[in-house]
Short mmCIF file of C-alpha atoms in Angstrom, two decimals:
data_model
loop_
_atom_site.label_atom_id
_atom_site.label_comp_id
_atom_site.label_asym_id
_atom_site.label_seq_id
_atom_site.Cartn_x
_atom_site.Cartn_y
_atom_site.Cartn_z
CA UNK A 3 11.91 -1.00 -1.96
CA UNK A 4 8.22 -0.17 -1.43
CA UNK A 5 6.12 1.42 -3.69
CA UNK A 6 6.83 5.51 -3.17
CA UNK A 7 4.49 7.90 -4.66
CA UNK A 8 6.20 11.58 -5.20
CA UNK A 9 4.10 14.48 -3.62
CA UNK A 10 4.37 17.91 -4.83
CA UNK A 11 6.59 19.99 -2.72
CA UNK A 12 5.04 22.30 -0.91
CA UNK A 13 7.51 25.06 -1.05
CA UNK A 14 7.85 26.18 2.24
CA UNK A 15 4.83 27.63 2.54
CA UNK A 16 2.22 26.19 5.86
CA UNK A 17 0.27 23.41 4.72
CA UNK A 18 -3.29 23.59 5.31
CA UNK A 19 -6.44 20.67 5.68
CA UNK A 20 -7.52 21.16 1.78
CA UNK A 21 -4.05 20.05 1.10
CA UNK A 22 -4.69 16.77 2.59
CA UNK A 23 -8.52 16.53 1.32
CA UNK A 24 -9.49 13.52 -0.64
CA UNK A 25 -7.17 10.72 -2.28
CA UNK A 26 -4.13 11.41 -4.83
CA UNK A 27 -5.70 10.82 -8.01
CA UNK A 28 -5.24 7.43 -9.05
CA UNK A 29 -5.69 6.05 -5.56
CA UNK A 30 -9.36 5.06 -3.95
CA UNK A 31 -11.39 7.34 -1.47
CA UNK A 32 -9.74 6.67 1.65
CA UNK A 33 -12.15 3.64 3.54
CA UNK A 34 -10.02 3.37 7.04
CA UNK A 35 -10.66 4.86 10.63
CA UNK A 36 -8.78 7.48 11.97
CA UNK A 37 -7.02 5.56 15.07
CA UNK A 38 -6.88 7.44 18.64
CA UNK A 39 -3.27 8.35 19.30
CA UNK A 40 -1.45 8.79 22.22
CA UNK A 41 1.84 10.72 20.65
CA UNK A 42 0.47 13.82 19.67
CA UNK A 43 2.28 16.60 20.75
CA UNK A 44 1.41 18.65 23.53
CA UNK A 45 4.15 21.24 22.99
CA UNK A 46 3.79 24.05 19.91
CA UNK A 47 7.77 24.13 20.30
CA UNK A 48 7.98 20.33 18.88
CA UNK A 49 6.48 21.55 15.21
CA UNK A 50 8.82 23.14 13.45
CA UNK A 51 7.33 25.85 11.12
CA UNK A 52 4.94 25.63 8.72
CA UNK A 53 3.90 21.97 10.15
CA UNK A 54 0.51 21.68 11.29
CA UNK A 55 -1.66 21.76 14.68
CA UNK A 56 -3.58 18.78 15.81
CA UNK A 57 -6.88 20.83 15.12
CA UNK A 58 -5.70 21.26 11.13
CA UNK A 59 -5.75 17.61 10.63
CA UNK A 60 -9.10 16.01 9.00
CA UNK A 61 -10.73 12.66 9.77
CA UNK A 62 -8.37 9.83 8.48
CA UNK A 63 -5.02 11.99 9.22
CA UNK A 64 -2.89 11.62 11.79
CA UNK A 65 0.61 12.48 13.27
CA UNK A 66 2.84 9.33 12.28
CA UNK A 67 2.69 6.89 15.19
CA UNK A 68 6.88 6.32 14.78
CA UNK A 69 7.26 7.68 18.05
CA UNK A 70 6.24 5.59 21.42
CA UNK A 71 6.52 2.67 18.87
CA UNK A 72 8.88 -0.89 18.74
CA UNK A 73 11.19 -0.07 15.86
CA UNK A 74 12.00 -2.70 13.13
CA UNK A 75 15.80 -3.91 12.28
CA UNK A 76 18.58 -1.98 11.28
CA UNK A 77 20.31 -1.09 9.13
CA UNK A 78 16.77 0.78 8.15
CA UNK A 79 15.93 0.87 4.74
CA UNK A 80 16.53 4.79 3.10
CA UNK A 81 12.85 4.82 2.50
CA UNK A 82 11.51 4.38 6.13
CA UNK A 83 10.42 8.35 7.34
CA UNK A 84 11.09 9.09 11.15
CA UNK A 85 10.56 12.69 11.39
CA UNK A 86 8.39 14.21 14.07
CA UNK A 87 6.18 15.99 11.74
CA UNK A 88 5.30 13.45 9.42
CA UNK A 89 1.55 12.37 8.97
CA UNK A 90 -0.22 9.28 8.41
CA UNK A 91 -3.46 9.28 5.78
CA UNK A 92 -5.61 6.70 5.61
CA UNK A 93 -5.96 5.36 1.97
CA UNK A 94 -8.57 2.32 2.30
CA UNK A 95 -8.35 -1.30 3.08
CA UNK A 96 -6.03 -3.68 0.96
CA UNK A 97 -7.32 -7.20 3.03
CA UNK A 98 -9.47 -8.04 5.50
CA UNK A 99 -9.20 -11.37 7.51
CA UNK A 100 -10.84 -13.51 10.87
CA UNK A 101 -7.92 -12.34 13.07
CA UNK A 102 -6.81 -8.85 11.23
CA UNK A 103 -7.15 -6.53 8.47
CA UNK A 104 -4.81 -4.71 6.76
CA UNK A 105 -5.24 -0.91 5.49
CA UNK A 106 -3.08 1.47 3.38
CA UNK A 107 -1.50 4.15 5.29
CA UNK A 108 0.59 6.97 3.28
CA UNK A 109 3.03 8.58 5.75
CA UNK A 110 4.33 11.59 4.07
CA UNK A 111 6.44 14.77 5.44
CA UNK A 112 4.76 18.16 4.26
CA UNK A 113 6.93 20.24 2.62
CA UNK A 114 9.15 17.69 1.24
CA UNK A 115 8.38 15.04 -1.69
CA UNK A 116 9.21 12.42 1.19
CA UNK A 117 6.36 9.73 0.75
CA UNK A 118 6.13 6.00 1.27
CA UNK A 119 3.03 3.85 0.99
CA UNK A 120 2.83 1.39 4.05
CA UNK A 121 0.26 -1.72 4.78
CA UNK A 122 -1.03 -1.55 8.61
CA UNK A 123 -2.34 -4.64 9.90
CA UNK A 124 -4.98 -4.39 12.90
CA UNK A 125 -5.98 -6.90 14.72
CA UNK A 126 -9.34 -6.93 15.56
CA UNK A 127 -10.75 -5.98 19.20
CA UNK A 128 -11.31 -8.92 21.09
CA UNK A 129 -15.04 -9.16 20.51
CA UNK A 130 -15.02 -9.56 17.09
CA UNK A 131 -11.43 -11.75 17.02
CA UNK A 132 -11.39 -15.19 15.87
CA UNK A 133 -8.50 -16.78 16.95
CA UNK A 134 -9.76 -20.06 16.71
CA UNK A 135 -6.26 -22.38 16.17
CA UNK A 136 -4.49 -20.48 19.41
CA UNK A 137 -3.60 -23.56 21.30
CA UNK A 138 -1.03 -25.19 18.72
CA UNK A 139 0.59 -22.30 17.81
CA UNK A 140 0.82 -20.88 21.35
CA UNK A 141 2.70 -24.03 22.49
CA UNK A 142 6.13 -23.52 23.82
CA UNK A 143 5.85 -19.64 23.84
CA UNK A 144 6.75 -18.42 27.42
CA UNK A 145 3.78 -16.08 29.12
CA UNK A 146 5.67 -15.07 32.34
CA UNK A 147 2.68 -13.59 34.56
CA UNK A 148 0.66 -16.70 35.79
CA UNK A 149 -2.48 -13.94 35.91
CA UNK A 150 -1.59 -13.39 31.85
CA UNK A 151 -1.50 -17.37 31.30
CA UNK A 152 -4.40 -17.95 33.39
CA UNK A 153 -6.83 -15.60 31.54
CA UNK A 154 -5.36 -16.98 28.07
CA UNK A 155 -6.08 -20.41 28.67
CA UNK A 156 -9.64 -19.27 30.09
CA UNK A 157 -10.16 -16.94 26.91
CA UNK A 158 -11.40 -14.36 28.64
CA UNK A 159 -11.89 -10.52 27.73
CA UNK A 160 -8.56 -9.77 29.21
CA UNK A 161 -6.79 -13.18 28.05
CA UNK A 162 -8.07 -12.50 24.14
CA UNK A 163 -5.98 -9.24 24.49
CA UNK A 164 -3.05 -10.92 25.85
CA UNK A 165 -3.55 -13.35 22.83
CA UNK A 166 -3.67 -10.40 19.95
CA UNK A 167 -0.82 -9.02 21.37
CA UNK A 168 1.48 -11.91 21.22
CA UNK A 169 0.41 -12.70 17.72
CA UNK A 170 1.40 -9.28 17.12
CA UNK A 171 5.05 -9.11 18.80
CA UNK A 172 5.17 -12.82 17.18
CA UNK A 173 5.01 -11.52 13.80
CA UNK A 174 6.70 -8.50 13.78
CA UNK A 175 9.62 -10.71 15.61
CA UNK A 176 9.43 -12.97 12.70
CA UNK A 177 9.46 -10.35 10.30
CA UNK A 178 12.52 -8.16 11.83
CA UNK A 179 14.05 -11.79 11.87
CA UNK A 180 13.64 -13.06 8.47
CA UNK A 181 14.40 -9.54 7.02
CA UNK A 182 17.46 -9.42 9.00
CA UNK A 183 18.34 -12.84 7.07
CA UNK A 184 17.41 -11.99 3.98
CA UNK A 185 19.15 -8.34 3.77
CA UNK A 186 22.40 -10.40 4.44
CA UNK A 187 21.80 -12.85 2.28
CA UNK A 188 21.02 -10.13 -0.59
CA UNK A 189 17.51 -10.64 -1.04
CA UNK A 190 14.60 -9.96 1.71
CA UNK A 191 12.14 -12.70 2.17
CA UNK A 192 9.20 -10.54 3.86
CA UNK A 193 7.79 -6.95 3.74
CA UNK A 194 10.29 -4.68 5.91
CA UNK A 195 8.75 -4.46 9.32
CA UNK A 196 8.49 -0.52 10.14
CA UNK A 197 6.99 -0.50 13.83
CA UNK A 198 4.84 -1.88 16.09
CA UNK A 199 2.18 0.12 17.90
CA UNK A 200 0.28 -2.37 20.58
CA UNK A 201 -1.81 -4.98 17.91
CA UNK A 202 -0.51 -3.15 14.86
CA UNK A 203 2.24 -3.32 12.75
CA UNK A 204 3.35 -0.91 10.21
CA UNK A 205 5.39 -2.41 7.38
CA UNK A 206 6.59 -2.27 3.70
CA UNK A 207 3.99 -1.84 1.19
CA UNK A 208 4.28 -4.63 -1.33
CA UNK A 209 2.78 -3.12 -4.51
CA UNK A 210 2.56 -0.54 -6.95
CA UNK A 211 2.86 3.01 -6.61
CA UNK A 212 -1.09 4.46 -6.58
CA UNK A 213 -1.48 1.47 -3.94
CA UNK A 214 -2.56 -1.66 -5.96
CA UNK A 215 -1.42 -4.39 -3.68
CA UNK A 216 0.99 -7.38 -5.38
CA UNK A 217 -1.64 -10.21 -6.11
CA UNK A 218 -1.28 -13.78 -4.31
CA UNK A 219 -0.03 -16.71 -5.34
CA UNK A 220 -3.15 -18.26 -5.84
CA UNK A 221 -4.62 -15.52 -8.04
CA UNK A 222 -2.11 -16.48 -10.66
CA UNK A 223 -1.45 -19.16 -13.05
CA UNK A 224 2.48 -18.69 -14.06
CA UNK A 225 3.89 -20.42 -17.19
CA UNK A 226 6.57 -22.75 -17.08
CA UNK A 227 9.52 -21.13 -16.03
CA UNK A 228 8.24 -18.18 -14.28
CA UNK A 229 6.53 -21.18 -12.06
CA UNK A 230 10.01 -23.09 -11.83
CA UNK A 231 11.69 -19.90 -10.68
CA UNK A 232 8.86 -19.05 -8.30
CA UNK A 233 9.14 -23.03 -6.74
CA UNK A 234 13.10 -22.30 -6.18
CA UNK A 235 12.11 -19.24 -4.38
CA UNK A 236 10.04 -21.19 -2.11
CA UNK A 237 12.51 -23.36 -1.10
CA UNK A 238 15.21 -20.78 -0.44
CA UNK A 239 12.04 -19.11 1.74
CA UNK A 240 11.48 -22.57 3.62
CA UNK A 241 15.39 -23.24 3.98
CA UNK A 242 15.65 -19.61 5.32
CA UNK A 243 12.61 -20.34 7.86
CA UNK A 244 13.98 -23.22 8.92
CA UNK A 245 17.42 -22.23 9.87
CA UNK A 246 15.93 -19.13 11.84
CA UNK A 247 13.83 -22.34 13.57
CA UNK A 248 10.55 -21.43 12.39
CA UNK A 249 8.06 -23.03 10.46
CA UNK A 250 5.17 -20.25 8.88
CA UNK A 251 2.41 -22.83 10.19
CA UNK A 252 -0.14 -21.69 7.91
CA UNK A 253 1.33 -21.66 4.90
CA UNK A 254 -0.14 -21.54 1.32
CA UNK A 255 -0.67 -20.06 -2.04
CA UNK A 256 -2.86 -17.25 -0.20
CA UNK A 257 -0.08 -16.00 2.25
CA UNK A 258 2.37 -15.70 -0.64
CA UNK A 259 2.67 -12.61 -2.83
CA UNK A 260 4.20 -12.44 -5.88
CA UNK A 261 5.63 -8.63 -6.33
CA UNK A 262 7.58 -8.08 -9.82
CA UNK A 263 8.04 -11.75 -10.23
CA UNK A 264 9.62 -12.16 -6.68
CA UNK A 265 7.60 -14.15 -3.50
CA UNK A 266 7.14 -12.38 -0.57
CA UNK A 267 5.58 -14.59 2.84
CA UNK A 268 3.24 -12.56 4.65
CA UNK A 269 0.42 -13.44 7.41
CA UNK A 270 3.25 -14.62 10.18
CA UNK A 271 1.17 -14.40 13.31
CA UNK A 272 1.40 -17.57 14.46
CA UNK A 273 5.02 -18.42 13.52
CA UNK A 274 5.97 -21.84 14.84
CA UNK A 275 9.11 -22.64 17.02
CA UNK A 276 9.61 -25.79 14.98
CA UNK A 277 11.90 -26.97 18.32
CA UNK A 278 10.74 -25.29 20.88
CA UNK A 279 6.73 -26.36 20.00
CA UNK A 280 6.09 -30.13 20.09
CA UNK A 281 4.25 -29.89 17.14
CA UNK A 282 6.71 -27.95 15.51
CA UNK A 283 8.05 -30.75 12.93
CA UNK A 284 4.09 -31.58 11.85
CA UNK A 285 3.82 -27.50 11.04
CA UNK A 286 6.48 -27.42 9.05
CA UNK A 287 4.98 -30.89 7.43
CA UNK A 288 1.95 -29.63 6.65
CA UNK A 289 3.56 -26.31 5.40
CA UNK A 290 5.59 -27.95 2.78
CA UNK A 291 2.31 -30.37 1.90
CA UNK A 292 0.50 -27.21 1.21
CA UNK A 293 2.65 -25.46 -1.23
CA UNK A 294 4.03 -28.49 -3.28
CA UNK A 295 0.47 -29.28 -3.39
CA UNK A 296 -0.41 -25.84 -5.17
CA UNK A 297 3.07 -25.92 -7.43
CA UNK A 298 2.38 -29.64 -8.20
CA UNK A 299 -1.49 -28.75 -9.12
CA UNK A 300 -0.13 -26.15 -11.28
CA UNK A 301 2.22 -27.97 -13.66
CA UNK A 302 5.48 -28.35 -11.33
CA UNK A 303 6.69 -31.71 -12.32
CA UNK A 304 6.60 -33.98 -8.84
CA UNK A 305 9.77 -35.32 -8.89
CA UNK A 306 11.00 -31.94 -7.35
CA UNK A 307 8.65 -31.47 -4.83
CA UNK A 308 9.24 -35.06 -2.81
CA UNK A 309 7.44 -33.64 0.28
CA UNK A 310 9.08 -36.15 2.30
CA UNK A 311 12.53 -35.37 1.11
CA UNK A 312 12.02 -31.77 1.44
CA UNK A 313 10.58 -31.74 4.75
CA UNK A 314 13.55 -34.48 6.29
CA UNK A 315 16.45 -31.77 4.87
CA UNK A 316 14.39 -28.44 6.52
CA UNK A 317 14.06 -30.78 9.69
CA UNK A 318 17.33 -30.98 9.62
CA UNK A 319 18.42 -27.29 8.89
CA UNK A 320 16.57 -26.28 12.09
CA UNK A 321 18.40 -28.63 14.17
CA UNK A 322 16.15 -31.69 14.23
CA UNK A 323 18.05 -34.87 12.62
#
């Protein structure tokens, strides 16, 4: 369950501009961009009362994007908010990165105490993009327009856009996968993906309520057993990656959050077909190097983290003997 912060209700009466002005307290002054939607609507007859025009909304505000978007899996989590008149505030930037960054985004319904915290992660337009490790990562994923593969291989304008976008629909597929898992398995591996808009993706918030973010791995230095549990947890999270056939490919103690004592894997853009890619087995390698590495370096006795052991038994829960 994300972190949900509980509005005042605004009973019944029309909700104005000053009612969105300024952050809850508690929370920072909003830092993001108001994005240029295209699902605005056109027709009075689509607000119900009280809700809203376009022209009430200030800078930073928007109506929620859930419509015209890719939806994540079902069954949905009770917390995700669909309704047509629900806006999206901008509440600052949690992370920013070479490829993406990620902002807070409260979408809340006025007139109700409905309210959930998101993280939105942008990628970058392709002039200020790094995507610097593309050719790996992109092995063995199909491009079926020759004119899409051509200008990706040639890196042009066009080609970088293709790019963002498929590390985009890559992770949110990995996400709505490995969620999938994990809710039937009892215990969800990755942030709940909401929706994907074009190069964004909307999903669970993983942090407190007035939109502290859960730290990273490697910002902490857990005692004994919490660090036992938290090396269990990531082999379950490997185990589970590997049976889906994935590797992360870029995993480490910075794309690992720990949120009330539980790991979470984020940063999944370029998710590895560990079969399908012929580097697939050396991603998964290198994966497993990186966080028994960390766990080792941090008190974790090395008798349980035999890389070579561990990597040999995932090899062989994706298929590869």
């Amino acid at each position: 369950m994300p972190a949900r912060r509980r509005r005042a209700g605004k009973n019944g009466r029309r909700v104005t501009a000053s009612d969105l002005e300024g952050p809850a307290p508690g929370e920072p002054p909003g830092r993001g961009h108001r994005d240029d939607r295209s699902d605005g609507f056109d027709d009075p007859s689509d607000l119900a009362p009280g809700a809203l025009t376009e022209d009430d909304l200030p800078d930073g505000v928007t109506y929620s994007s859930w419509f015209g978007s890719e939806h994540g899996p079902t069954p949905r989590p009770e917390w995700v908010i669909t309704d047509h008149n629900a806006l999206d505030v901008e509440r600052g930037v949690v992370k920013t990165g070479k490829e993406a960054d990620v902002h807070l985004v409260e979408r809340w319904l006025p007139g109700t105490d409905a309210v959930t915290l998101l993280a939105a992660k942008r990628y970058r337009s392709s002039e200020h993009r790094q995507f610097h490790r593309d050719a790996g990562y992109l092995e063995g994923r199909r491009v079926r327009r020759s004119r899409e593969m051509r200008a990706m291989q040639r890196r042009t304008e066009f080609g970088r856009e293709v790019i963002a976008g498929q590390w985009a629909r890559a992770e949110f597929g990995a996400l709505s996968r490995l969620w999938s898992i994990g809710f039937a398995g009892g215990r969800a591996l990755v942030p709940y993906p909401v929706q994907l808009d074009g190069t964004e993706i909307l999903m669970e918030f993983m942090g407190t309520p007035d939109g502290v973010a859960a730290p990273r791995l490697a910002a902490l230095r857990p005692d004994g057993a919490l660090l036992a549990d938290l090396w269990e947890q990531m082999l379950d999270a490997l185990g589970t990656l590997a049976l889906a056939g994935y590797a992360h490919g870029d995993l480490s103690a910075y794309n690992l959050l720990v949120h009330e004592e539980r790991l979470v894997l984020i940063d999944l853009p370029q998710v590895v077909d560990v079969v399908g890619n012929p580097q697939g087995p050396a991603f998964l390698a290198r994966d497993v190097q990186n966080v028994a590495t960390w766990f080792v370096g941090h008190g974790l006795p090395e008798h349980l983290a035999d890389v070579g052991e561990i990597t040999a038994r995932l090899l062989g829960d994706a298929g590869l003997r």
